[in-house]
């Protein structure tokens, strides 16, 4: 008997073939949802009813979807954050949930710095101007000597911090869990959230979307920032209050922002896209060849291990095994 697996991720199996070969070699039959197609809850219920495992992207895996499957044993998030999966219901139904934390941390950190540079030197604006026949004189700012505030010093935050030190930036961090050894080794200073907001020239967000971080950066926090500061959000759209950010940017209370994530994706008719001091990218932080290979293989190995009765790596709900 072959195990049946469905992937709804827009990237799994479409760019890297190794995970598909791994599944085939281990007696698994994988179906890929076509790129660009987003399944509704009704379609997810229908498609997952007879599955042994699922690989998911950012679509909502609800209680109804999970309970609608007769033999589902494992859900693998093709990425790190599992805020779109009803983990509580999965656990109650005996379904293992796994993710791939850290697999794309270098890719995300690289894009974060690319966005810092794009904001500091108005690279995207300059590109559009020259292609439009212009030749403007654009004056930017140096990164060297500036203060970077990092909200969330997890695997991505730490790699962003290391890159910042290579640019001779001063690094301040806020996290509810402190890694004092890392901070001491790299000369990084912990501060309160308000202190970071007040002092930073660049502010970078790297926290998961949970109840305590939803709208973590709202109207009050944006008003604490410097008028010439830049904000980069490459974590989750819901961490930043988009309405408050829109007004702060429109009124030039914050100089500019670069957003790889939005509360609704794609961000159709989002007023932030109308602003000339916003850089928008399509949630591509983790999309490099290397990151997709590692993320895909973590999902594949975790699913096969679970189906064979082994404890998988990177299990989100280990209590389900009890």
Coordinates of C-alpha atoms in Angstrom, one line a residue:
X1 CA 0.0 0.0 0.0
X2 CA 1.3 3.5 -0.9
X3 CA 0.9 6.4 1.4
X4 CA -1.1 9.2 -0.1
X5 CA 0.3 12.8 0.4
X6 CA -1.0 16.1 -0.8
X7 CA 1.1 19.3 -1.0
X8 CA -0.7 22.6 -1.1
X9 CA 2.5 24.6 -0.8
X10 CA 3.2 26.8 -3.9
X11 CA 6.9 25.9 -3.7
X12 CA 7.2 22.3 -2.5
X13 CA 8.2 20.0 -5.3
X14 CA 8.0 22.7 -8.0
X15 CA 11.7 23.8 -7.9
X16 CA 13.6 21.1 -6.1
X17 CA 13.1 17.4 -6.9
X18 CA 15.0 15.7 -4.1
X19 CA 12.1 15.6 -1.6
X20 CA 9.8 14.0 -4.3
X21 CA 12.4 11.3 -5.0
X22 CA 12.7 10.7 -1.3
X23 CA 8.9 10.1 -1.1
X24 CA 8.9 7.8 -4.1
X25 CA 11.8 5.8 -2.7
X26 CA 9.8 5.4 0.6
X27 CA 6.5 4.2 -0.9
X28 CA 4.7 7.5 -0.9
X29 CA 2.5 8.9 -3.7
X30 CA 2.5 12.7 -3.8
X31 CA 0.0 15.1 -5.4
X32 CA 1.0 18.7 -5.9
X33 CA -1.7 21.4 -6.0
X34 CA -0.9 23.5 -9.1
X35 CA 1.0 26.7 -8.5
X36 CA -1.3 29.7 -8.2
X37 CA -4.3 27.7 -7.0
X38 CA -5.5 28.3 -3.5
X39 CA -7.8 25.7 -2.1
X40 CA -10.9 26.9 -0.2
X41 CA -11.8 25.2 3.1
X42 CA -14.4 23.1 1.3
X43 CA -11.8 22.0 -1.2
X44 CA -9.3 21.2 1.5
X45 CA -11.8 19.0 3.3
X46 CA -12.6 17.2 0.0
X47 CA -8.9 16.8 -1.0
X48 CA -7.6 15.7 2.4
X49 CA -10.4 13.2 3.3
X50 CA -8.4 10.2 2.3
X51 CA -4.8 11.4 2.9
X52 CA -2.1 9.9 5.1
X53 CA -0.2 13.2 5.2
X54 CA -0.3 16.8 4.0
X55 CA 2.3 19.4 3.3
X56 CA 0.9 22.9 3.6
X57 CA 1.8 26.5 2.9
X58 CA -0.1 29.5 4.4
X59 CA -3.7 28.4 3.9
X60 CA -5.8 27.8 7.0
X61 CA -5.8 24.2 8.1
X62 CA -8.9 24.5 10.3
X63 CA -10.7 22.2 12.7
X64 CA -13.1 21.2 10.0
X65 CA -10.3 20.3 7.6
X66 CA -8.5 18.2 10.2
X67 CA -11.6 16.4 11.5
X68 CA -12.8 15.7 7.9
X69 CA -9.9 13.4 7.2
X70 CA -10.4 9.7 8.0
X71 CA -6.7 8.7 8.2
X72 CA -4.6 11.8 8.4
X73 CA -1.5 11.1 10.5
X74 CA 0.8 14.1 10.0
X75 CA 0.7 17.7 8.7
X76 CA 4.0 19.2 7.7
X77 CA 4.4 23.0 7.4
X78 CA 6.6 23.9 4.5
X79 CA 8.2 26.6 6.5
X80 CA 8.6 27.6 10.2
X81 CA 5.4 29.3 11.5
X82 CA 2.4 27.1 12.2
X83 CA 0.0 29.9 13.0
X84 CA -2.3 28.8 10.1
X85 CA -2.7 25.3 11.5
X86 CA -5.1 24.4 14.2
X87 CA -2.6 22.5 16.3
X88 CA -4.9 22.0 19.2
X89 CA -7.4 20.1 17.0
X90 CA -4.6 18.2 15.3
X91 CA -3.4 17.0 18.7
X92 CA -6.9 16.0 19.8
X93 CA -7.2 14.0 16.6
X94 CA -3.9 12.3 17.1
X95 CA -2.3 14.1 14.1
X96 CA 1.4 15.0 14.3
X97 CA 2.3 18.5 13.3
X98 CA 5.9 19.3 12.1
X99 CA 7.6 22.4 10.8
X100 CA 11.0 23.3 9.4
X101 CA 12.4 26.0 11.8
X102 CA 15.7 27.5 10.8
X103 CA 15.9 25.8 7.4
X104 CA 15.5 29.1 5.6
X105 CA 17.1 31.4 8.2
X106 CA 20.0 32.4 6.0
X107 CA 17.7 33.2 3.1
X108 CA 15.4 35.3 5.3
X109 CA 18.3 37.1 6.8
X110 CA 19.8 37.9 3.4
X111 CA 16.5 39.3 2.1
X112 CA 16.2 41.4 5.3
X113 CA 19.5 43.0 4.6
X114 CA 18.6 43.4 0.9
X115 CA 15.6 45.4 2.1
X116 CA 17.7 47.5 4.5
X117 CA 19.9 48.5 1.6
X118 CA 17.0 49.1 -0.7
X119 CA 15.5 51.5 1.8
X120 CA 18.7 53.2 2.7
X121 CA 19.7 53.9 -0.9
X122 CA 16.2 54.1 -2.6
X123 CA 17.2 51.3 -4.9
X124 CA 13.7 50.3 -6.1
X125 CA 12.8 54.0 -6.7
X126 CA 16.0 54.6 -8.6
X127 CA 15.4 51.5 -10.8
X128 CA 11.9 52.7 -11.7
X129 CA 13.1 56.2 -12.4
X130 CA 15.9 55.2 -14.8
X131 CA 13.7 52.7 -16.6
X132 CA 11.1 55.5 -17.0
X133 CA 13.7 57.7 -18.7
X134 CA 14.8 59.7 -15.7
X135 CA 18.2 60.3 -14.2
X136 CA 17.6 61.6 -10.7
X137 CA 20.1 62.5 -8.1
X138 CA 19.2 60.3 -5.2
X139 CA 20.8 60.9 -1.8
X140 CA 20.6 58.0 0.6
X141 CA 22.1 57.1 4.0
X142 CA 24.9 54.8 5.2
X143 CA 24.2 51.7 7.2
X144 CA 27.5 52.0 9.0
X145 CA 27.2 53.7 12.3
X146 CA 23.4 53.4 12.4
X147 CA 21.4 51.6 15.1
X148 CA 19.5 48.5 14.2
X149 CA 16.7 47.3 16.4
X150 CA 15.8 43.6 16.2
X151 CA 12.5 42.4 17.6
X152 CA 12.9 38.7 18.1
X153 CA 16.3 37.2 18.5
X154 CA 15.6 33.7 17.2
X155 CA 17.5 31.9 14.5
X156 CA 16.7 34.6 11.9
X157 CA 17.2 37.5 14.2
X158 CA 20.7 36.2 15.2
X159 CA 21.8 35.9 11.6
X160 CA 20.5 39.4 10.9
X161 CA 22.4 40.6 13.9
X162 CA 25.7 39.1 12.6
X163 CA 25.2 40.6 9.2
X164 CA 24.6 44.0 10.8
X165 CA 27.8 43.8 12.7
X166 CA 29.6 43.3 9.4
X167 CA 28.2 46.7 8.3
X168 CA 29.5 48.3 11.5
X169 CA 26.0 48.8 12.9
X170 CA 25.0 49.1 16.5
X171 CA 22.6 46.3 17.3
X172 CA 19.9 46.4 20.0
X173 CA 17.5 43.5 20.5
X174 CA 14.2 42.8 22.2
X175 CA 13.0 39.3 23.1
X176 CA 11.0 37.9 26.0
X177 CA 13.5 35.1 26.1
X178 CA 17.1 36.3 26.4
X179 CA 20.2 34.5 25.0
X180 CA 22.7 36.3 27.1
X181 CA 25.6 34.1 25.9
X182 CA 25.0 35.1 22.3
X183 CA 24.5 38.7 23.2
X184 CA 27.8 38.8 25.2
X185 CA 29.8 37.0 22.5
X186 CA 28.6 39.4 19.7
X187 CA 28.5 42.6 21.7
X188 CA 24.7 43.0 21.4
X189 CA 22.6 44.8 23.9
X190 CA 19.1 43.8 25.1
X191 CA 16.7 46.7 25.6
X192 CA 13.0 47.1 26.3
X193 CA 10.7 47.3 23.3
X194 CA 10.1 51.0 23.8
X195 CA 13.8 51.8 24.1
X196 CA 14.4 50.0 20.8
X197 CA 11.6 51.9 19.1
X198 CA 13.0 55.2 20.3
X199 CA 16.7 54.5 19.4
X200 CA 16.6 52.6 16.2
X201 CA 17.3 53.9 12.7
X202 CA 16.3 50.6 11.3
X203 CA 13.7 48.3 12.9
X204 CA 13.5 44.6 11.9
X205 CA 10.7 42.2 13.0
X206 CA 11.4 38.5 13.5
X207 CA 8.7 37.0 15.8
X208 CA 6.0 34.4 15.1
X209 CA 2.4 35.4 14.9
X210 CA 0.8 34.4 18.2
X211 CA -1.8 36.2 20.4
X212 CA 0.9 38.1 22.2
X213 CA 2.5 39.4 19.0
X214 CA -0.6 40.3 17.0
X215 CA -0.4 44.1 16.2
X216 CA 2.8 44.2 18.4
X217 CA 3.8 47.3 16.3
X218 CA 0.7 49.5 16.4
X219 CA -0.1 53.2 16.5
X220 CA 1.6 53.8 19.9
X221 CA 4.8 52.0 18.9
X222 CA 5.0 53.7 15.5
X223 CA 4.7 57.1 17.2
X224 CA 7.8 56.2 19.3
X225 CA 10.0 55.7 16.3
X226 CA 12.2 58.3 14.8
X227 CA 10.7 60.2 11.9
X228 CA 13.6 59.2 9.7
X229 CA 13.6 55.5 10.7
X230 CA 12.9 52.5 8.5
X231 CA 10.8 49.5 9.3
X232 CA 11.2 46.0 7.8
X233 CA 8.7 43.2 8.4
X234 CA 9.7 39.8 7.1
X235 CA 7.9 37.8 9.8
X236 CA 4.1 37.8 9.6
X237 CA 1.8 40.5 8.4
X238 CA -0.4 40.4 11.5
X239 CA 2.5 41.5 13.7
X240 CA 2.3 45.0 12.4
X241 CA -0.9 47.0 12.4
X242 CA -1.2 47.8 8.7
X243 CA -3.7 50.6 9.1
X244 CA -1.5 52.3 11.7
X245 CA 1.5 51.8 9.5
X246 CA -0.2 53.3 6.5
X247 CA -1.0 56.5 8.4
X248 CA 2.5 56.7 9.9
X249 CA 4.1 56.4 6.5
X250 CA 1.6 58.6 4.7
X251 CA 2.1 61.4 7.3
X252 CA 5.9 60.8 7.2
X253 CA 6.1 60.0 10.9
X254 CA 8.1 57.0 9.7
X255 CA 10.4 57.4 6.8
X256 CA 9.8 54.2 5.0
X257 CA 9.0 50.5 5.2
X258 CA 9.8 47.3 3.4
X259 CA 7.2 44.5 3.7
X260 CA 7.6 40.9 2.6
X261 CA 4.5 39.8 4.5
X262 CA 0.9 41.1 4.7
X263 CA -2.1 40.3 6.8
X264 CA -3.9 39.1 3.7
X265 CA -1.8 37.6 0.9
X266 CA -1.7 38.6 -1.9
X267 CA -2.4 42.1 -0.6
X268 CA -5.1 43.1 -3.1
X269 CA -6.2 46.7 -2.8
X270 CA -4.0 47.2 0.3
X271 CA -3.5 51.0 0.6
X272 CA 0.1 50.4 1.6
X273 CA 0.9 49.5 -2.0
X274 CA 0.0 53.0 -3.1
X275 CA 2.7 54.7 -1.0
X276 CA 6.0 55.6 -2.7
X277 CA 7.9 55.0 0.6
X278 CA 6.9 51.3 0.8
X279 CA 8.8 48.4 -0.8
X280 CA 6.7 45.3 -1.2
X281 CA 7.9 41.8 -2.0
X282 CA 5.7 38.6 -2.4
X283 CA 6.5 36.7 0.8
X284 CA 9.7 35.4 -0.7
X285 CA 12.0 35.5 2.3
X286 CA 12.6 31.8 2.4
X287 CA 12.7 31.2 -1.3
X288 CA 16.3 30.3 -2.3
X289 CA 17.3 27.0 -3.9
X290 CA 19.3 26.0 -0.8
X291 CA 16.5 26.9 1.6
X292 CA 13.8 25.1 -0.4
X293 CA 15.9 22.0 -0.6
X294 CA 16.4 21.9 3.1
X295 CA 12.8 22.8 4.0
X296 CA 11.5 20.2 1.6
X297 CA 13.7 17.4 2.9
X298 CA 12.8 18.2 6.5
X299 CA 9.1 17.9 5.6
X300 CA 9.8 14.6 3.6
X301 CA 11.9 13.0 6.3
X302 CA 9.4 14.0 9.1
X303 CA 6.4 12.6 7.2
X304 CA 8.1 9.3 6.4
X305 CA 9.3 8.9 10.0
X306 CA 5.9 9.6 11.4
X307 CA 4.2 7.2 9.0
X308 CA 6.6 4.5 10.0
X309 CA 6.0 5.1 13.7
X310 CA 9.2 6.9 14.4
X311 CA 9.4 10.2 16.3
X312 CA 10.0 13.0 13.7
X313 CA 12.4 15.9 14.1
X314 CA 10.9 19.3 14.6
X315 CA 7.6 18.1 16.0
X316 CA 5.4 21.0 17.1
X317 CA 3.0 19.0 19.3
X318 CA 5.1 16.2 21.0
X319 CA 2.3 15.6 23.5
X320 CA 0.4 13.8 20.6
X321 CA 2.8 10.9 20.9
X322 CA 1.7 10.2 24.4

